[in-house]
């Protein structure tokens, strides 16, 4: 196993410590309910203790050092710099910031064109942060270290990195049932989705997209904030419940306007629902719009979704990696679908390899055993969900085996299961959740798909500034999302039993 299966980061004194315990970890311990609220409220007692975070949301300390160094090189008084892995990415960010704020923004080369800084007034830094988070085209901490400590200090050779990338493309292709030539790698799952969104936009610049089902927070934000249509809400037609009646509604909509494309997760985050993607796929063929499925939560081996999509996007950060120490994403194209040629030729213009070589090497190592890890995770999660669903203190367990099961099963691979992610809401949630959460002795922080069990108050962390809206979509602010790992199943069940007794 590439990384430890067991991470004990749940005690109060673990606040702010990396999960797992390594320099390039992509999660951070927020052990108590109130720590999560504190993080969202900008409480210095929490923020000051954080040694890292999820890198799209919290600039990694090594990446922050790189920002500071570039700032020293290219910024003037009153300005700050945010650094990106290519000139084109930096220009996209600069364009976004100047469109949203009208501020004077410029792009400057740093470290001999290895990275590019967006230089802007300090007052608009938060807007650039939005781009960093939603677009996911980030400078990872390993690249920052290599640049700051001198490229020679980095042990990675170019040929080793490109060899790892080729293996990764082949591995993803084997899992998706496509050719390695149709697999594209990215520095995060969001960067893959943002690429697909830009391709669709180039085909139909002024059309609206459809988001079918309640998605992972940034999947919706890309379609709103990174569209040029304003107000942002007008850029996307959102069907938060993703019901059968909504499928018919998409059909009616497609009769009355040309759609940019349809985005759907199978299953969805955080409610693990499975919309009828086969019916949506038929609509996309009949009405001629491209369809993207985000299959991240299908954990790489459980579902076969490519046959019913033009494009499948996956956050490789999650199950594919398992290690919780690298961000990555993939896009794969379906050769059998009508958009294939157009998307392929647009990708030839748009795609740049900005996935850092050392990250590719780490991801290649982590993902060697993905096909062996997932069946164990499937079994553990199914058993834990069954246990929880029978507890009187539990109101709801959201898991693909229990929600829209027929839609999910239609795309099951032979031997596939229901994945490792579920969400739970307690009875009398207002009074009980905080005590339950604080007593839970499993690793607590953002991220999912790790080899070790990891949970977080997902609604709070992802939607703190829109809790009423999210609750109107059927997602409780007291929802606890659990990503089940490879530990002994009895041990996992005992952790939850203990927390429920508290
Ligand atoms: C379903 C889904 N899609 C996409 C993403 C984005 O992936 P990344 O964080 O690697 O950019 C996530 C992240 O949690 C996710 O849950």
Short mmCIF file of C-alpha atoms and ligand atoms in Angstrom, two decimals:
data_model
loop_
_atom_site.label_atom_id
_atom_site.label_comp_id
_atom_site.label_asym_id
_atom_site.label_seq_id
_atom_site.Cartn_x
_atom_site.Cartn_y
_atom_site.Cartn_z
CA UNK A 1 0.00 0.00 0.00
CA UNK A 2 1.40 3.38 -1.01
CA UNK A 3 0.30 5.17 2.16
CA UNK A 4 -0.85 4.22 5.60
CA UNK A 5 -4.37 2.82 5.88
CA UNK A 6 -4.75 4.28 9.30
CA UNK A 7 -4.71 7.97 10.19
CA UNK A 8 -5.61 8.98 13.73
CA UNK A 9 -6.37 12.67 13.41
CA UNK A 10 -9.51 13.33 15.42
CA UNK A 11 -8.36 14.79 18.74
CA UNK A 12 -8.73 18.46 19.65
CA UNK A 13 -4.95 18.86 19.69
CA UNK A 14 -4.77 17.62 16.07
CA UNK A 15 -6.46 20.82 14.89
CA UNK A 16 -4.72 22.09 11.74
CA UNK A 17 -2.43 19.07 11.31
CA UNK A 18 -2.07 17.58 7.81
CA UNK A 19 -4.07 14.49 6.84
CA UNK A 20 -2.25 12.22 6.08
CA UNK A 21 0.82 13.17 8.08
CA UNK A 22 3.04 14.36 5.25
CA UNK A 23 4.24 17.58 3.63
CA UNK A 24 2.02 17.43 0.53
CA UNK A 25 -1.15 16.20 2.25
CA UNK A 26 -4.34 17.61 0.70
CA UNK A 27 -6.49 17.49 3.83
CA UNK A 28 -6.27 19.09 7.24
CA UNK A 29 -7.67 18.04 10.59
CA UNK A 30 -10.72 20.03 11.73
CA UNK A 31 -11.63 17.73 14.61
CA UNK A 32 -14.69 19.43 16.12
CA UNK A 33 -17.85 20.82 14.63
CA UNK A 34 -16.93 24.27 15.94
CA UNK A 35 -13.53 24.13 14.20
CA UNK A 36 -15.35 23.84 10.87
CA UNK A 37 -17.54 26.82 11.72
CA UNK A 38 -14.42 28.70 12.87
CA UNK A 39 -12.63 27.95 9.62
CA UNK A 40 -15.57 29.30 7.63
CA UNK A 41 -15.87 32.35 9.85
CA UNK A 42 -12.16 33.12 9.46
CA UNK A 43 -11.51 32.56 13.17
CA UNK A 44 -7.77 33.13 13.70
CA UNK A 45 -7.61 30.43 16.38
CA UNK A 46 -8.49 27.91 13.65
CA UNK A 47 -6.88 29.47 10.57
CA UNK A 48 -3.68 30.21 12.46
CA UNK A 49 -3.38 26.57 13.50
CA UNK A 50 -3.77 25.21 9.97
CA UNK A 51 -0.55 23.80 8.56
CA UNK A 52 -2.28 23.05 5.24
CA UNK A 53 -5.76 22.57 3.74
CA UNK A 54 -7.47 21.36 0.59
CA UNK A 55 -5.16 23.08 -1.94
CA UNK A 56 -7.88 24.66 -4.12
CA UNK A 57 -9.39 26.27 -1.00
CA UNK A 58 -6.35 26.91 1.15
CA UNK A 59 -3.06 27.95 -0.44
CA UNK A 60 -0.47 25.38 0.65
CA UNK A 61 2.37 26.99 2.67
CA UNK A 62 4.96 26.02 0.02
CA UNK A 63 2.79 27.51 -2.73
CA UNK A 64 2.27 30.61 -0.56
CA UNK A 65 6.06 30.97 -0.29
CA UNK A 66 6.24 30.87 -4.09
CA UNK A 67 3.54 33.57 -4.31
CA UNK A 68 5.58 35.71 -1.92
CA UNK A 69 8.80 35.21 -3.89
CA UNK A 70 7.11 36.08 -7.20
CA UNK A 71 5.49 39.06 -5.53
CA UNK A 72 8.93 40.21 -4.41
CA UNK A 73 10.15 39.90 -8.01
CA UNK A 74 7.28 41.48 -9.96
CA UNK A 75 4.77 43.33 -7.75
CA UNK A 76 4.81 47.01 -6.81
CA UNK A 77 3.62 48.55 -3.57
CA UNK A 78 -0.08 47.82 -2.94
CA UNK A 79 -0.05 44.86 -5.33
CA UNK A 80 -0.09 41.13 -4.74
CA UNK A 81 0.64 38.13 -6.97
CA UNK A 82 -1.04 34.79 -7.55
CA UNK A 83 0.97 32.26 -9.51
CA UNK A 84 -0.20 29.83 -12.20
CA UNK A 85 1.42 26.97 -14.11
CA UNK A 86 1.26 28.54 -17.59
CA UNK A 87 0.84 31.89 -19.30
CA UNK A 88 -2.54 30.89 -20.73
CA UNK A 89 -3.88 29.96 -17.30
CA UNK A 90 -2.59 33.22 -15.83
CA UNK A 91 -4.29 35.16 -18.64
CA UNK A 92 -7.58 33.37 -17.96
CA UNK A 93 -7.34 34.36 -14.30
CA UNK A 94 -6.36 37.95 -15.18
CA UNK A 95 -9.29 38.24 -17.56
CA UNK A 96 -11.67 36.89 -14.92
CA UNK A 97 -10.39 39.31 -12.26
CA UNK A 98 -10.50 42.35 -14.51
CA UNK A 99 -13.98 41.45 -15.78
CA UNK A 100 -15.31 41.01 -12.24
CA UNK A 101 -13.58 43.98 -10.63
CA UNK A 102 -12.39 46.33 -13.43
CA UNK A 103 -9.04 46.43 -11.61
CA UNK A 104 -5.79 46.85 -13.51
CA UNK A 105 -4.29 43.36 -13.69
CA UNK A 106 -1.18 42.18 -15.50
CA UNK A 107 0.65 38.91 -16.14
CA UNK A 108 4.38 38.50 -15.50
CA UNK A 109 6.73 35.64 -16.19
CA UNK A 110 8.62 34.22 -13.22
CA UNK A 111 11.33 31.59 -12.78
CA UNK A 112 12.33 31.60 -16.46
CA UNK A 113 8.78 31.05 -17.72
CA UNK A 114 8.24 28.03 -15.47
CA UNK A 115 5.29 29.87 -13.86
CA UNK A 116 3.35 33.08 -14.49
CA UNK A 117 2.13 35.58 -11.92
CA UNK A 118 -1.12 37.48 -12.07
CA UNK A 119 -0.24 40.83 -10.50
CA UNK A 120 -3.16 42.82 -9.11
CA UNK A 121 -4.14 45.31 -6.43
CA UNK A 122 -4.35 43.62 -3.03
CA UNK A 123 -8.04 44.59 -2.84
CA UNK A 124 -9.04 42.07 -5.55
CA UNK A 125 -7.07 39.10 -4.22
CA UNK A 126 -10.27 37.35 -3.09
CA UNK A 127 -11.61 37.41 -6.67
CA UNK A 128 -8.44 35.74 -7.93
CA UNK A 129 -8.86 33.16 -5.16
CA UNK A 130 -12.29 32.32 -6.60
CA UNK A 131 -10.63 31.52 -9.93
CA UNK A 132 -7.97 29.42 -8.17
CA UNK A 133 -10.69 27.40 -6.40
CA UNK A 134 -13.21 26.93 -9.22
CA UNK A 135 -10.84 26.49 -12.17
CA UNK A 136 -8.41 24.24 -10.29
CA UNK A 137 -5.49 25.13 -12.59
CA UNK A 138 -3.20 25.47 -9.63
CA UNK A 139 0.50 25.45 -8.84
CA UNK A 140 0.88 22.38 -6.64
CA UNK A 141 3.10 22.44 -3.58
CA UNK A 142 5.67 20.04 -5.08
CA UNK A 143 6.24 22.39 -8.02
CA UNK A 144 6.56 25.33 -5.61
CA UNK A 145 9.22 23.48 -3.62
CA UNK A 146 11.12 22.53 -6.78
CA UNK A 147 11.18 26.15 -7.97
CA UNK A 148 12.06 27.67 -4.62
CA UNK A 149 14.70 25.14 -3.67
CA UNK A 150 16.21 25.18 -7.16
CA UNK A 151 15.14 22.82 -9.91
CA UNK A 152 18.32 20.80 -9.42
CA UNK A 153 17.21 19.94 -5.90
CA UNK A 154 14.22 18.19 -7.40
CA UNK A 155 14.93 14.53 -8.05
CA UNK A 156 12.50 14.24 -10.96
CA UNK A 157 13.72 13.81 -14.50
CA UNK A 158 11.56 14.85 -17.43
CA UNK A 159 11.63 11.40 -18.94
CA UNK A 160 10.58 9.79 -15.65
CA UNK A 161 7.65 12.22 -15.43
CA UNK A 162 6.50 11.67 -19.00
CA UNK A 163 6.80 7.91 -18.52
CA UNK A 164 4.54 8.15 -15.44
CA UNK A 165 2.03 10.25 -17.36
CA UNK A 166 1.91 7.69 -20.14
CA UNK A 167 1.29 4.89 -17.63
CA UNK A 168 -1.42 7.01 -16.00
CA UNK A 169 -3.16 7.61 -19.32
CA UNK A 170 -3.05 3.89 -20.05
CA UNK A 171 -4.34 3.04 -16.59
CA UNK A 172 -7.25 5.48 -16.86
CA UNK A 173 -7.97 4.22 -20.39
CA UNK A 174 -8.09 0.61 -19.18
CA UNK A 175 -10.54 1.58 -16.43
CA UNK A 176 -12.71 3.67 -18.77
CA UNK A 177 -12.58 1.24 -21.70
CA UNK A 178 -11.07 3.73 -24.17
CA UNK A 179 -7.74 4.44 -25.86
CA UNK A 180 -4.93 6.16 -23.95
CA UNK A 181 -4.87 8.70 -26.77
CA UNK A 182 -8.33 9.87 -25.66
CA UNK A 183 -7.28 10.46 -22.04
CA UNK A 184 -6.14 13.94 -20.92
CA UNK A 185 -4.53 14.65 -17.54
CA UNK A 186 -4.99 17.77 -15.41
CA UNK A 187 -3.67 19.23 -12.14
CA UNK A 188 -7.09 18.70 -10.48
CA UNK A 189 -10.55 17.32 -11.14
CA UNK A 190 -11.85 20.88 -11.49
CA UNK A 191 -9.25 21.72 -14.13
CA UNK A 192 -10.58 18.78 -16.18
CA UNK A 193 -14.17 19.98 -15.83
CA UNK A 194 -13.23 23.58 -16.57
CA UNK A 195 -11.52 22.39 -19.76
CA UNK A 196 -14.67 20.55 -20.87
CA UNK A 197 -16.71 23.65 -20.07
CA UNK A 198 -14.40 25.83 -22.21
CA UNK A 199 -14.60 23.36 -25.10
CA UNK A 200 -18.40 23.43 -24.97
CA UNK A 201 -18.28 27.23 -24.81
CA UNK A 202 -16.15 27.40 -27.93
CA UNK A 203 -18.81 25.40 -29.78
CA UNK A 204 -21.70 27.56 -28.54
CA UNK A 205 -20.40 30.77 -26.96
CA UNK A 206 -23.67 32.27 -25.74
CA UNK A 207 -25.66 29.16 -24.83
CA UNK A 208 -26.74 28.16 -21.33
CA UNK A 209 -25.57 24.91 -19.75
CA UNK A 210 -27.69 22.44 -17.80
CA UNK A 211 -26.61 21.13 -14.42
CA UNK A 212 -28.64 18.01 -13.73
CA UNK A 213 -28.82 17.00 -10.05
CA UNK A 214 -27.19 18.73 -7.10
CA UNK A 215 -23.44 18.61 -7.79
CA UNK A 216 -20.14 19.06 -6.02
CA UNK A 217 -19.93 22.78 -5.21
CA UNK A 218 -17.39 23.85 -7.84
CA UNK A 219 -19.08 21.94 -10.66
CA UNK A 220 -21.91 24.47 -10.41
CA UNK A 221 -19.60 27.41 -9.72
CA UNK A 222 -17.62 26.79 -12.94
CA UNK A 223 -20.83 27.07 -14.94
CA UNK A 224 -21.86 30.23 -13.12
CA UNK A 225 -18.74 32.19 -12.19
CA UNK A 226 -16.53 31.18 -15.13
CA UNK A 227 -19.19 31.82 -17.74
CA UNK A 228 -19.16 35.23 -19.40
CA UNK A 229 -22.95 35.42 -19.06
CA UNK A 230 -24.08 37.83 -16.33
CA UNK A 231 -25.75 37.62 -13.91
CA UNK A 232 -23.96 34.33 -13.28
CA UNK A 233 -27.18 32.48 -12.34
CA UNK A 234 -28.45 33.02 -15.90
CA UNK A 235 -25.60 31.00 -17.36
CA UNK A 236 -26.91 27.65 -16.16
CA UNK A 237 -30.28 25.94 -15.88
CA UNK A 238 -30.08 24.05 -12.61
CA UNK A 239 -32.19 20.99 -11.73
CA UNK A 240 -31.09 20.40 -8.14
CA UNK A 241 -33.25 17.33 -7.52
CA UNK A 242 -32.47 15.56 -10.79
CA UNK A 243 -35.82 13.77 -10.87
CA UNK A 244 -37.57 11.93 -13.70
CA UNK A 245 -39.86 14.91 -14.25
CA UNK A 246 -36.73 17.05 -14.66
CA UNK A 247 -35.53 14.80 -17.49
CA UNK A 248 -38.73 15.64 -19.38
CA UNK A 249 -38.13 19.30 -18.58
CA UNK A 250 -34.63 19.14 -20.11
CA UNK A 251 -36.26 17.69 -23.25
CA UNK A 252 -38.67 20.64 -23.43
CA UNK A 253 -35.87 23.11 -22.81
CA UNK A 254 -33.74 21.58 -25.58
CA UNK A 255 -36.64 22.07 -27.99
CA UNK A 256 -36.75 25.77 -27.26
CA UNK A 257 -33.04 26.68 -27.07
CA UNK A 258 -29.62 25.40 -28.14
CA UNK A 259 -27.89 24.12 -25.00
CA UNK A 260 -24.22 24.57 -24.25
CA UNK A 261 -24.07 21.08 -22.78
CA UNK A 262 -25.31 18.99 -19.88
CA UNK A 263 -23.34 18.27 -16.71
CA UNK A 264 -24.27 15.42 -14.37
CA UNK A 265 -22.55 13.46 -11.60
CA UNK A 266 -23.00 9.72 -11.20
CA UNK A 267 -23.50 9.39 -8.31
CA UNK A 268 -23.87 12.93 -6.94
CA UNK A 269 -22.01 14.66 -4.14
CA UNK A 270 -23.13 14.80 -1.30
CA UNK A 271 -26.50 13.00 -1.60
CA UNK A 272 -25.21 10.07 -3.69
CA UNK A 273 -28.27 10.16 -5.93
CA UNK A 274 -28.17 8.61 -9.40
CA UNK A 275 -30.12 10.46 -12.09
CA UNK A 276 -31.32 8.62 -15.18
CA UNK A 277 -28.25 9.31 -17.32
CA UNK A 278 -29.41 6.91 -20.04
CA UNK A 279 -32.51 9.02 -20.66
CA UNK A 280 -30.39 12.20 -20.57
CA UNK A 281 -27.98 10.65 -23.03
CA UNK A 282 -30.83 9.95 -25.46
CA UNK A 283 -31.94 13.57 -25.13
CA UNK A 284 -28.42 14.80 -25.83
CA UNK A 285 -28.33 12.77 -29.06
CA UNK A 286 -31.82 13.78 -30.14
CA UNK A 287 -31.32 17.48 -29.43
CA UNK A 288 -27.64 17.69 -30.32
CA UNK A 289 -25.89 18.92 -27.17
CA UNK A 290 -22.75 17.44 -25.57
CA UNK A 291 -23.01 15.61 -22.25
CA UNK A 292 -20.42 15.34 -19.50
CA UNK A 293 -20.60 12.78 -16.72
CA UNK A 294 -18.48 13.30 -13.61
CA UNK A 295 -17.92 9.74 -12.37
CA UNK A 296 -15.58 10.62 -9.48
CA UNK A 297 -17.79 9.00 -6.82
CA UNK A 298 -18.09 5.77 -8.81
CA UNK A 299 -14.55 5.11 -7.58
CA UNK A 300 -12.97 4.21 -10.94
CA UNK A 301 -14.01 0.56 -11.08
CA UNK A 302 -17.70 0.45 -10.16
CA UNK A 303 -19.51 2.05 -13.10
CA UNK A 304 -19.13 2.20 -16.84
CA UNK A 305 -20.49 5.60 -17.81
CA UNK A 306 -18.50 6.47 -20.93
CA UNK A 307 -20.95 4.75 -23.34
CA UNK A 308 -23.67 7.26 -22.37
CA UNK A 309 -21.52 10.43 -22.41
CA UNK A 310 -19.44 12.50 -24.80
CA UNK A 311 -16.93 13.22 -22.06
CA UNK A 312 -16.25 11.67 -18.66
CA UNK A 313 -14.43 13.75 -16.06
CA UNK A 314 -12.85 12.21 -12.96
CA UNK A 315 -11.13 13.74 -9.97
CA UNK A 316 -8.14 11.41 -9.69
CA UNK A 317 -7.40 13.11 -6.36
CA UNK A 318 -9.91 10.76 -4.78
CA UNK A 319 -10.20 6.96 -5.22
CA UNK A 320 -7.71 6.65 -8.06
CA UNK A 321 -4.99 8.07 -5.80
CA UNK A 322 -6.19 6.88 -2.40
CA UNK A 323 -3.13 8.54 -0.85
CA UNK A 324 -4.63 11.97 -0.17
CA UNK A 325 -1.35 13.61 -1.12
CA UNK A 326 -1.81 14.81 -4.70
CA UNK A 327 -4.47 16.63 -6.75
CA UNK A 328 -5.22 15.42 -10.29
CA UNK A 329 -7.99 14.94 -12.81
CA UNK A 330 -8.75 13.31 -16.14
CA UNK A 331 -11.02 13.87 -19.12
CA UNK A 332 -11.80 11.03 -21.49
CA UNK A 333 -13.59 11.30 -24.83
CA UNK A 334 -16.05 8.80 -26.29
CA UNK A 335 -15.08 8.01 -29.89
CA UNK A 336 -18.54 6.68 -30.67
CA UNK A 337 -20.36 9.93 -30.02
CA UNK A 338 -21.12 12.71 -32.48
CA UNK A 339 -19.04 15.36 -30.70
CA UNK A 340 -15.85 13.32 -30.71
CA UNK A 341 -14.13 14.89 -33.74
CA UNK A 342 -15.01 18.44 -32.75
CA UNK A 343 -13.87 18.03 -29.15
CA UNK A 344 -10.71 16.26 -30.22
CA UNK A 345 -9.67 19.04 -32.57
CA UNK A 346 -10.53 21.76 -30.03
CA UNK A 347 -8.44 19.92 -27.45
CA UNK A 348 -5.51 19.97 -29.86
CA UNK A 349 -5.67 23.78 -29.60
CA UNK A 350 -6.71 24.20 -25.97
CA UNK A 351 -4.91 21.47 -24.07
CA UNK A 352 -1.59 22.18 -22.37
CA UNK A 353 0.12 19.67 -20.15
CA UNK A 354 0.22 21.55 -16.84
CA UNK A 355 0.13 18.44 -14.67
CA UNK A 356 3.38 18.61 -12.70
CA UNK A 357 5.75 15.71 -13.31
CA UNK A 358 6.51 14.91 -9.68
CA UNK A 359 2.77 14.79 -8.94
CA UNK A 360 2.38 12.36 -11.84
CA UNK A 361 5.05 10.10 -10.36
CA UNK A 362 3.33 10.11 -6.96
CA UNK A 363 -0.09 9.48 -8.51
CA UNK A 364 1.26 6.67 -10.67
CA UNK A 365 2.61 4.93 -7.56
CA UNK A 366 -0.55 5.51 -5.54
CA UNK A 367 -2.87 4.20 -8.24
CA UNK A 368 -1.14 0.89 -9.00
CA UNK A 369 -3.47 -1.01 -6.69
CA UNK A 370 -6.71 0.92 -7.32
CA UNK A 371 -8.52 -2.15 -8.69
CA UNK A 372 -7.70 -4.11 -5.51
CA UNK A 373 -8.54 -1.31 -3.08
CA UNK A 374 -12.00 -0.42 -4.27
CA UNK A 375 -13.80 -3.78 -3.75
CA UNK A 376 -12.69 -3.71 -0.09
CA UNK A 377 -13.88 -0.10 0.27
CA UNK A 378 -17.21 -1.04 -1.37
CA UNK A 379 -17.74 -3.88 1.12
CA UNK A 380 -16.76 -1.79 4.14
CA UNK A 381 -19.03 1.11 3.15
CA UNK A 382 -22.02 -1.12 2.39
CA UNK A 383 -21.69 -2.80 5.78
CA UNK A 384 -21.28 0.48 7.68
CA UNK A 385 -24.31 1.99 5.91
CA UNK A 386 -26.42 -1.03 6.79
CA UNK A 387 -25.34 -0.72 10.41
CA UNK A 388 -26.14 3.00 10.57
CA UNK A 389 -29.47 2.74 8.77
CA UNK A 390 -30.68 0.41 11.55
CA UNK A 391 -29.77 2.76 14.42
CA UNK A 392 -32.74 4.56 15.96
CA UNK A 393 -30.71 7.78 16.26
CA UNK A 394 -30.12 7.95 12.51
CA UNK A 395 -32.67 9.74 10.30
CA UNK A 396 -31.13 9.19 6.85
CA UNK A 397 -28.26 7.36 5.22
CA UNK A 398 -27.58 8.48 1.64
CA UNK A 399 -25.77 5.77 -0.32
CA UNK A 400 -26.12 4.59 -3.95
CA UNK A 401 -27.45 1.19 -2.80
CA UNK A 402 -30.31 2.98 -1.02
CA UNK A 403 -31.00 5.96 -3.34
CA UNK A 404 -31.98 5.63 -7.04
CA UNK A 405 -30.49 2.14 -6.98
CA UNK A 406 -31.94 1.03 -10.33
CA UNK A 407 -30.40 3.98 -12.17
CA UNK A 408 -27.03 3.29 -10.58
CA UNK A 409 -27.16 -0.46 -11.23
CA UNK A 410 -27.86 0.03 -14.91
CA UNK A 411 -24.22 1.14 -15.33
CA UNK A 412 -22.56 -1.30 -12.92
CA UNK A 413 -19.50 -3.10 -14.18
CA UNK A 414 -19.22 -6.84 -13.53
CA UNK A 415 -18.13 -7.11 -9.90
CA UNK A 416 -18.75 -3.39 -9.30
CA UNK A 417 -20.16 -2.12 -6.02
CA UNK A 418 -21.75 0.97 -4.51
CA UNK A 419 -18.62 2.91 -3.64
CA UNK A 420 -17.09 4.21 -0.46
CA UNK A 421 -18.92 7.49 0.11
CA UNK A 422 -22.11 8.06 2.08
CA UNK A 423 -23.79 10.88 3.96
CA UNK A 424 -25.66 10.60 7.23
CA UNK A 425 -28.15 12.87 9.00
CA UNK A 426 -29.17 12.20 12.60
CA UNK A 427 -32.63 12.38 14.12
CA UNK A 428 -33.01 15.55 16.16
CA UNK A 429 -30.00 16.77 14.17
CA UNK A 430 -29.93 20.30 15.65
CA UNK A 431 -29.43 18.98 19.18
CA UNK A 432 -27.40 15.83 18.49
CA UNK A 433 -25.05 16.34 15.56
CA UNK A 434 -22.29 18.39 17.17
CA UNK A 435 -21.82 15.95 20.06
CA UNK A 436 -21.89 12.96 17.69
CA UNK A 437 -19.37 14.58 15.37
CA UNK A 438 -16.99 15.63 18.12
CA UNK A 439 -17.04 12.13 19.61
CA UNK A 440 -16.36 10.38 16.30
CA UNK A 441 -12.87 8.86 16.42
CA UNK A 442 -11.99 8.81 12.73
CA UNK A 443 -9.91 11.25 10.70
CA UNK A 444 -11.84 14.49 10.23
CA UNK A 445 -11.16 16.89 7.38
CA UNK A 446 -12.02 17.70 3.75
CA UNK A 447 -11.36 15.30 0.81
CA UNK A 448 -12.68 11.80 0.08
CA UNK A 449 -11.61 8.56 -1.54
CA UNK A 450 -8.64 8.07 0.77
CA UNK A 451 -7.41 4.66 1.89
CA UNK A 452 -8.25 5.69 5.44
CA UNK A 453 -11.73 6.64 6.62
CA UNK A 454 -12.28 10.40 6.52
CA UNK A 455 -15.34 12.47 7.31
CA UNK A 456 -16.46 16.10 7.35
CA UNK A 457 -19.54 18.25 7.92
CA UNK A 458 -19.74 18.61 4.17
CA UNK A 459 -22.58 21.12 3.87
CA UNK A 460 -20.85 23.49 6.28
CA UNK A 461 -17.49 23.22 4.54
CA UNK A 462 -18.70 23.49 0.95
CA UNK A 463 -21.74 25.75 1.27
CA UNK A 464 -21.32 27.87 4.40
CA UNK A 465 -22.41 31.07 2.64
CA UNK A 466 -25.49 29.54 1.02
CA UNK A 467 -26.89 27.20 3.67
CA UNK A 468 -30.52 28.25 3.23
CA UNK A 469 -30.36 27.75 -0.53
CA UNK A 470 -28.71 24.35 -0.13
CA UNK A 471 -31.29 23.25 2.44
CA UNK A 472 -33.99 24.27 -0.05
CA UNK A 473 -32.40 21.69 -2.39
CA UNK A 474 -32.86 18.98 0.24
CA UNK A 475 -29.37 19.00 1.79
CA UNK A 476 -29.26 19.36 5.54
CA UNK A 477 -26.69 21.67 7.08
CA UNK A 478 -26.18 18.89 9.65
CA UNK A 479 -25.15 16.36 7.03
CA UNK A 480 -21.97 14.42 7.83
CA UNK A 481 -20.22 12.95 4.81
CA UNK A 482 -18.14 9.83 5.34
CA UNK A 483 -15.54 8.39 3.00
CA UNK A 484 -14.97 4.81 4.08
CA UNK A 485 -11.43 3.43 3.97
CA UNK A 486 -9.63 0.13 4.09
CA UNK A 487 -9.41 -0.34 7.86
CA UNK A 488 -11.00 -3.37 9.47
CA UNK A 489 -14.76 -3.13 9.09
CA UNK A 490 -15.48 -4.01 12.75
CA UNK A 491 -13.16 -1.20 13.84
CA UNK A 492 -15.05 1.27 11.61
CA UNK A 493 -18.43 0.17 12.95
CA UNK A 494 -17.24 0.41 16.54
CA UNK A 495 -16.12 4.05 15.95
CA UNK A 496 -19.59 5.02 14.80
CA UNK A 497 -21.35 2.98 17.50
CA UNK A 498 -19.30 4.81 20.14
CA UNK A 499 -20.08 8.24 18.68
CA UNK A 500 -23.80 7.44 18.57
CA UNK A 501 -23.69 6.41 22.24
CA UNK A 502 -22.19 9.82 23.04
C1 LIG B 1 -17.80 14.74 -7.69
C2 LIG B 1 -16.59 15.62 -7.71
N1 LIG B 1 -16.17 16.13 -8.87
C3 LIG B 1 -15.10 16.94 -8.95
C4 LIG B 1 -14.39 17.28 -7.82
C5 LIG B 1 -13.21 18.21 -7.94
O1 LIG B 1 -12.01 17.50 -7.87
P1 LIG B 1 -10.63 18.19 -7.42
O2 LIG B 1 -10.79 18.56 -5.99
O3 LIG B 1 -9.62 17.14 -7.69
O4 LIG B 1 -10.47 19.38 -8.27
C6 LIG B 1 -14.80 16.79 -6.59
C7 LIG B 1 -14.04 17.18 -5.37
O5 LIG B 1 -14.40 16.89 -4.26
C8 LIG B 1 -15.92 15.93 -6.52
O6 LIG B 1 -16.36 15.44 -5.35
#
